[in-house]
Amino acid sequence: EVQLVESGGGVVRPGGSLRLSCAASGFIFDDYGMSWVRQAPGKGLEWVSYINWSGGATSYADSVKGRFTISRDDAKNTLHLQMNSLRAEDTALYYCVRVGALGPSDYYMDVWGKGTTVTVSS
Amino acid sequence: SYDLTQPPSVSVSPGQTASITCSGDKLGDKFASWYQQKPGQSPVLVIYQDNKRPSGIPERFSGSNSGNAATLTISGTQAMDEADYYCQAWDSITGVFGTGTTVTVL
């Protein structure tokens, strides 16, 4: 069964750091790009970050650029999101998502985890 | 930054057709995907590459994309289709979601 399981969420003070992890199983991890998508309470989906299959290309939403770092460990089939300088507006449910590719800029997010909750509060 | 705009809500009677538009500058030059999210659940991909349905998605879901708008159409809408729907596109390797539309089946 194809599965993504997030971990690492929690409560952190403004300015603090957290590292999210996503354990992938049931598919060849290094065949796929991966993304993080978040959803603030009662709000819509917000794309956060992407890493390609090799780890050689990454991208970030303007709202997190310079503060978050996406990485992958293909030996452990694990995706990470290092989050620094956290702000109240980063409070959200963070989803790990598999990204399939059919061509340049032709991507789709076909497998989603259940998410891990990050709360930034003093 | 690139923005995608959707109507906040769409209402439809059971068995009728629901259409959700997603507007963005030259969106037709990109590929659009659509995601369904029911309360308390993770999103589910229902349309990719403008008009392709993943395995397991009912034929009543269809999509199109041209000019500055993509459209998700639900034909013969059922009560189980009541959910939030999000369009999504990529600009190179940067992603963006639409503002989301709540579909209510009255």
Short mmCIF file of C-alpha atoms in Angstrom, two decimals:
data_model
loop_
_atom_site.label_atom_id
_atom_site.label_comp_id
_atom_site.label_asym_id
_atom_site.label_seq_id
_atom_site.Cartn_x
_atom_site.Cartn_y
_atom_site.Cartn_z
CA GLU A 1 0.00 0.00 0.00
CA VAL A 2 1.30 3.43 -0.96
CA GLN A 3 1.57 5.48 2.22
CA LEU A 4 2.97 8.73 3.56
CA VAL A 5 3.19 9.27 7.33
CA GLU A 6 4.15 12.65 8.73
CA SER A 7 5.68 13.31 12.13
CA GLY A 8 7.45 16.03 14.05
CA GLY A 9 4.66 18.52 14.55
CA GLY A 10 4.04 20.21 17.87
CA VAL A 11 3.78 23.47 19.75
CA VAL A 12 6.64 25.94 19.39
CA ARG A 13 7.20 29.54 20.40
CA PRO A 14 7.54 32.30 17.79
CA GLY A 15 11.09 32.36 16.50
CA GLY A 16 11.57 28.69 17.27
CA SER A 17 12.34 25.73 15.01
CA LEU A 18 10.80 22.38 14.13
CA ARG A 19 11.77 19.58 11.79
CA LEU A 20 8.99 17.67 10.09
CA SER A 21 9.53 14.21 8.66
CA CYS A 22 7.54 12.09 6.23
CA ALA A 23 8.07 8.34 5.97
CA ALA A 24 7.18 6.95 2.54
CA SER A 25 6.35 3.35 1.77
CA GLY A 26 4.79 1.23 -0.95
CA PHE A 27 6.48 2.93 -3.91
CA ILE A 28 9.96 3.67 -5.26
CA PHE A 29 10.65 6.86 -3.34
CA ASP A 30 13.45 8.22 -5.51
CA ASP A 31 11.31 7.98 -8.63
CA TYR A 32 9.16 10.87 -7.40
CA GLY A 33 9.32 14.50 -6.50
CA MET A 34 7.75 15.45 -3.17
CA SER A 35 6.01 18.48 -1.75
CA TRP A 36 4.78 19.93 1.52
CA VAL A 37 1.36 21.56 1.53
CA ARG A 38 -0.19 23.24 4.56
CA GLN A 39 -3.65 24.23 5.68
CA ALA A 40 -4.24 26.78 8.42
CA PRO A 41 -7.27 26.14 10.63
CA GLY A 42 -10.44 26.81 8.64
CA LYS A 43 -8.47 28.00 5.63
CA GLY A 44 -7.56 26.72 2.18
CA LEU A 45 -4.61 24.73 0.93
CA GLU A 46 -1.24 26.47 0.56
CA TRP A 47 1.63 24.92 -1.37
CA VAL A 48 4.82 25.26 0.70
CA SER A 49 7.76 23.53 -0.98
CA TYR A 50 8.88 21.02 -3.62
CA ILE A 51 11.93 18.82 -4.13
CA ASN A 52 12.56 16.86 -7.30
CA TRP A 53 13.33 13.14 -7.51
CA SER A 54 17.09 13.61 -7.23
CA GLY A 55 17.07 16.38 -4.62
CA GLY A 56 18.85 18.60 -7.13
CA ALA A 57 16.01 21.09 -7.49
CA THR A 58 13.95 22.72 -4.77
CA SER A 59 11.41 25.52 -4.62
CA TYR A 60 9.55 27.41 -1.91
CA ALA A 61 6.53 29.62 -1.47
CA ASP A 62 7.46 33.26 -0.92
CA SER A 63 5.91 33.06 2.56
CA VAL A 64 8.53 30.55 3.75
CA LYS A 65 11.53 31.26 1.52
CA GLY A 66 14.69 31.72 3.55
CA ARG A 67 13.13 30.15 6.67
CA PHE A 68 12.19 26.60 5.56
CA THR A 69 14.41 23.97 3.96
CA ILE A 70 13.15 20.83 2.23
CA SER A 71 15.38 17.77 1.93
CA ARG A 72 15.15 14.07 1.27
CA ASP A 73 16.97 10.94 2.45
CA ASP A 74 16.43 8.34 -0.24
CA ALA A 75 18.26 5.66 1.76
CA LYS A 76 15.57 6.00 4.42
CA ASN A 77 12.64 6.85 2.11
CA THR A 78 12.10 10.00 4.15
CA LEU A 79 11.25 13.60 3.34
CA HIS A 80 12.06 16.43 5.74
CA LEU A 81 11.05 20.04 6.24
CA GLN A 82 13.29 22.12 8.49
CA MET A 83 11.32 25.11 9.71
CA ASN A 84 13.18 28.01 11.35
CA SER A 85 12.13 31.45 12.57
CA LEU A 86 8.57 30.23 12.96
CA ARG A 87 5.74 32.72 13.06
CA ALA A 88 2.15 32.55 14.27
CA GLU A 89 1.01 32.48 10.64
CA ASP A 90 2.89 29.19 10.12
CA THR A 91 0.33 27.47 12.36
CA ALA A 92 -1.26 24.80 10.19
CA LEU A 93 -1.71 21.14 9.36
CA TYR A 94 1.26 20.17 7.19
CA TYR A 95 0.73 17.51 4.53
CA CYS A 96 3.44 15.45 2.87
CA VAL A 97 2.54 14.86 -0.79
CA ARG A 98 3.90 12.69 -3.58
CA VAL A 99 4.36 14.57 -6.86
CA GLY A 100 4.12 12.71 -10.13
CA ALA A 101 5.64 14.19 -13.27
CA LEU A 102 4.47 13.80 -16.86
CA GLY A 103 6.76 16.45 -18.32
CA PRO A 104 8.19 19.92 -17.69
CA SER A 105 5.83 21.81 -15.35
CA ASP A 106 3.36 18.94 -15.78
CA TYR A 107 3.05 17.67 -12.24
CA TYR A 108 0.27 16.28 -10.10
CA MET A 109 -0.04 15.52 -6.39
CA ASP A 110 -1.51 12.05 -6.21
CA VAL A 111 -0.73 10.71 -2.74
CA TRP A 112 -1.28 12.69 0.47
CA GLY A 113 -0.46 11.87 4.05
CA LYS A 114 -2.82 12.60 6.93
CA GLY A 115 -0.76 15.57 8.08
CA THR A 116 1.03 16.73 11.20
CA THR A 117 -0.04 19.80 13.16
CA VAL A 118 2.27 22.73 13.85
CA THR A 119 1.19 25.37 16.33
CA VAL A 120 3.27 28.51 16.81
CA SER A 121 2.21 30.29 19.96
CA SER A 122 3.71 32.03 22.95
CA SER B 1 3.44 35.70 -7.42
CA TYR B 2 0.89 33.76 -9.45
CA ASP B 3 -2.71 33.74 -8.20
CA LEU B 4 -5.62 31.41 -8.91
CA THR B 5 -9.13 32.61 -8.08
CA GLN B 6 -12.22 30.47 -7.49
CA PRO B 7 -15.76 31.34 -6.43
CA PRO B 8 -16.20 30.75 -2.68
CA SER B 9 -19.26 28.57 -3.11
CA VAL B 10 -21.37 26.71 -5.64
CA SER B 11 -24.76 25.16 -4.95
CA VAL B 12 -26.26 22.38 -7.01
CA SER B 13 -29.30 20.13 -6.85
CA PRO B 14 -28.79 16.35 -6.82
CA GLY B 15 -28.49 15.00 -10.36
CA GLN B 16 -27.67 18.41 -11.83
CA THR B 17 -24.36 19.72 -13.15
CA ALA B 18 -21.95 21.75 -11.03
CA SER B 19 -19.23 23.84 -12.65
CA ILE B 20 -16.33 25.44 -10.82
CA THR B 21 -14.09 27.93 -12.54
CA CYS B 22 -10.48 28.71 -11.68
CA SER B 23 -9.10 31.95 -13.07
CA GLY B 24 -5.45 32.85 -13.55
CA ASP B 25 -3.35 34.80 -16.01
CA LYS B 26 -2.74 32.57 -19.08
CA LEU B 27 -3.75 29.53 -17.04
CA GLY B 28 -4.42 27.73 -20.31
CA ASP B 29 -0.66 27.72 -20.93
CA LYS B 30 -0.17 25.62 -17.79
CA PHE B 31 -1.57 22.29 -16.67
CA ALA B 32 -4.38 22.39 -14.10
CA SER B 33 -5.21 19.84 -11.45
CA TRP B 34 -8.22 19.64 -9.14
CA TYR B 35 -8.44 18.31 -5.60
CA GLN B 36 -11.46 17.34 -3.54
CA GLN B 37 -11.35 17.69 0.24
CA LYS B 38 -14.08 16.49 2.56
CA PRO B 39 -14.23 17.66 6.20
CA GLY B 40 -11.53 16.12 8.36
CA GLN B 41 -9.91 14.31 5.41
CA SER B 42 -6.82 14.80 3.29
CA PRO B 43 -7.30 16.15 -0.23
CA VAL B 44 -7.84 13.72 -3.10
CA LEU B 45 -6.71 14.28 -6.70
CA VAL B 46 -9.75 14.19 -9.01
CA ILE B 47 -8.38 15.74 -12.23
CA TYR B 48 -4.82 16.14 -13.50
CA GLN B 49 -3.26 17.39 -16.74
CA ASP B 50 -6.39 19.53 -17.28
CA ASN B 51 -8.80 16.68 -18.03
CA LYS B 52 -7.41 13.31 -16.93
CA ARG B 53 -9.09 11.29 -14.19
CA PRO B 54 -6.99 9.15 -11.83
CA SER B 55 -8.00 5.56 -11.37
CA GLY B 56 -11.05 5.30 -9.14
CA ILE B 57 -12.43 8.77 -9.85
CA PRO B 58 -15.97 8.60 -11.26
CA GLU B 59 -16.60 9.60 -14.86
CA ARG B 60 -18.94 12.36 -13.71
CA PHE B 61 -15.83 14.44 -12.93
CA SER B 62 -14.35 16.21 -15.95
CA GLY B 63 -12.06 19.16 -16.58
CA SER B 64 -11.05 21.68 -19.20
CA ASN B 65 -8.52 24.49 -19.42
CA SER B 66 -8.21 27.29 -21.94
CA GLY B 67 -7.32 30.95 -22.02
CA ASN B 68 -7.39 32.34 -18.51
CA ALA B 69 -9.63 29.74 -16.88
CA ALA B 70 -9.84 26.08 -15.98
CA THR B 71 -13.17 24.43 -15.20
CA LEU B 72 -14.12 21.42 -13.13
CA THR B 73 -17.49 19.95 -14.06
CA ILE B 74 -19.41 17.46 -11.97
CA SER B 75 -22.21 15.89 -14.01
CA GLY B 76 -25.09 14.19 -12.24
CA THR B 77 -23.89 15.53 -8.89
CA GLN B 78 -24.40 13.23 -5.92
CA ALA B 79 -24.63 14.02 -2.23
CA MET B 80 -21.22 12.42 -1.72
CA ASP B 81 -19.69 15.12 -3.97
CA GLU B 82 -20.34 17.78 -1.35
CA ALA B 83 -16.85 19.00 -0.46
CA ASP B 84 -14.27 21.73 -0.93
CA TYR B 85 -12.55 21.78 -4.31
CA TYR B 86 -9.20 23.37 -5.12
CA CYS B 87 -7.59 23.99 -8.47
CA GLN B 88 -3.81 23.90 -8.64
CA ALA B 89 -1.12 24.69 -11.19
CA TRP B 90 2.65 24.78 -11.49
CA ASP B 91 4.85 27.61 -12.72
CA SER B 92 8.05 25.68 -13.46
CA ILE B 93 8.58 23.89 -10.11
CA THR B 94 6.63 26.37 -8.02
CA GLY B 95 3.12 25.35 -7.11
CA VAL B 96 0.02 27.39 -6.38
CA PHE B 97 -3.47 26.48 -5.21
CA GLY B 98 -6.68 28.26 -5.98
CA THR B 99 -8.70 29.92 -3.24
CA GLY B 100 -11.07 26.97 -2.97
CA THR B 101 -14.78 26.41 -3.65
CA THR B 102 -17.30 24.79 -1.36
CA VAL B 103 -19.79 22.71 -3.32
CA THR B 104 -23.11 22.28 -1.56
CA VAL B 105 -25.60 19.69 -2.81
CA LEU B 106 -29.04 20.98 -1.84
#
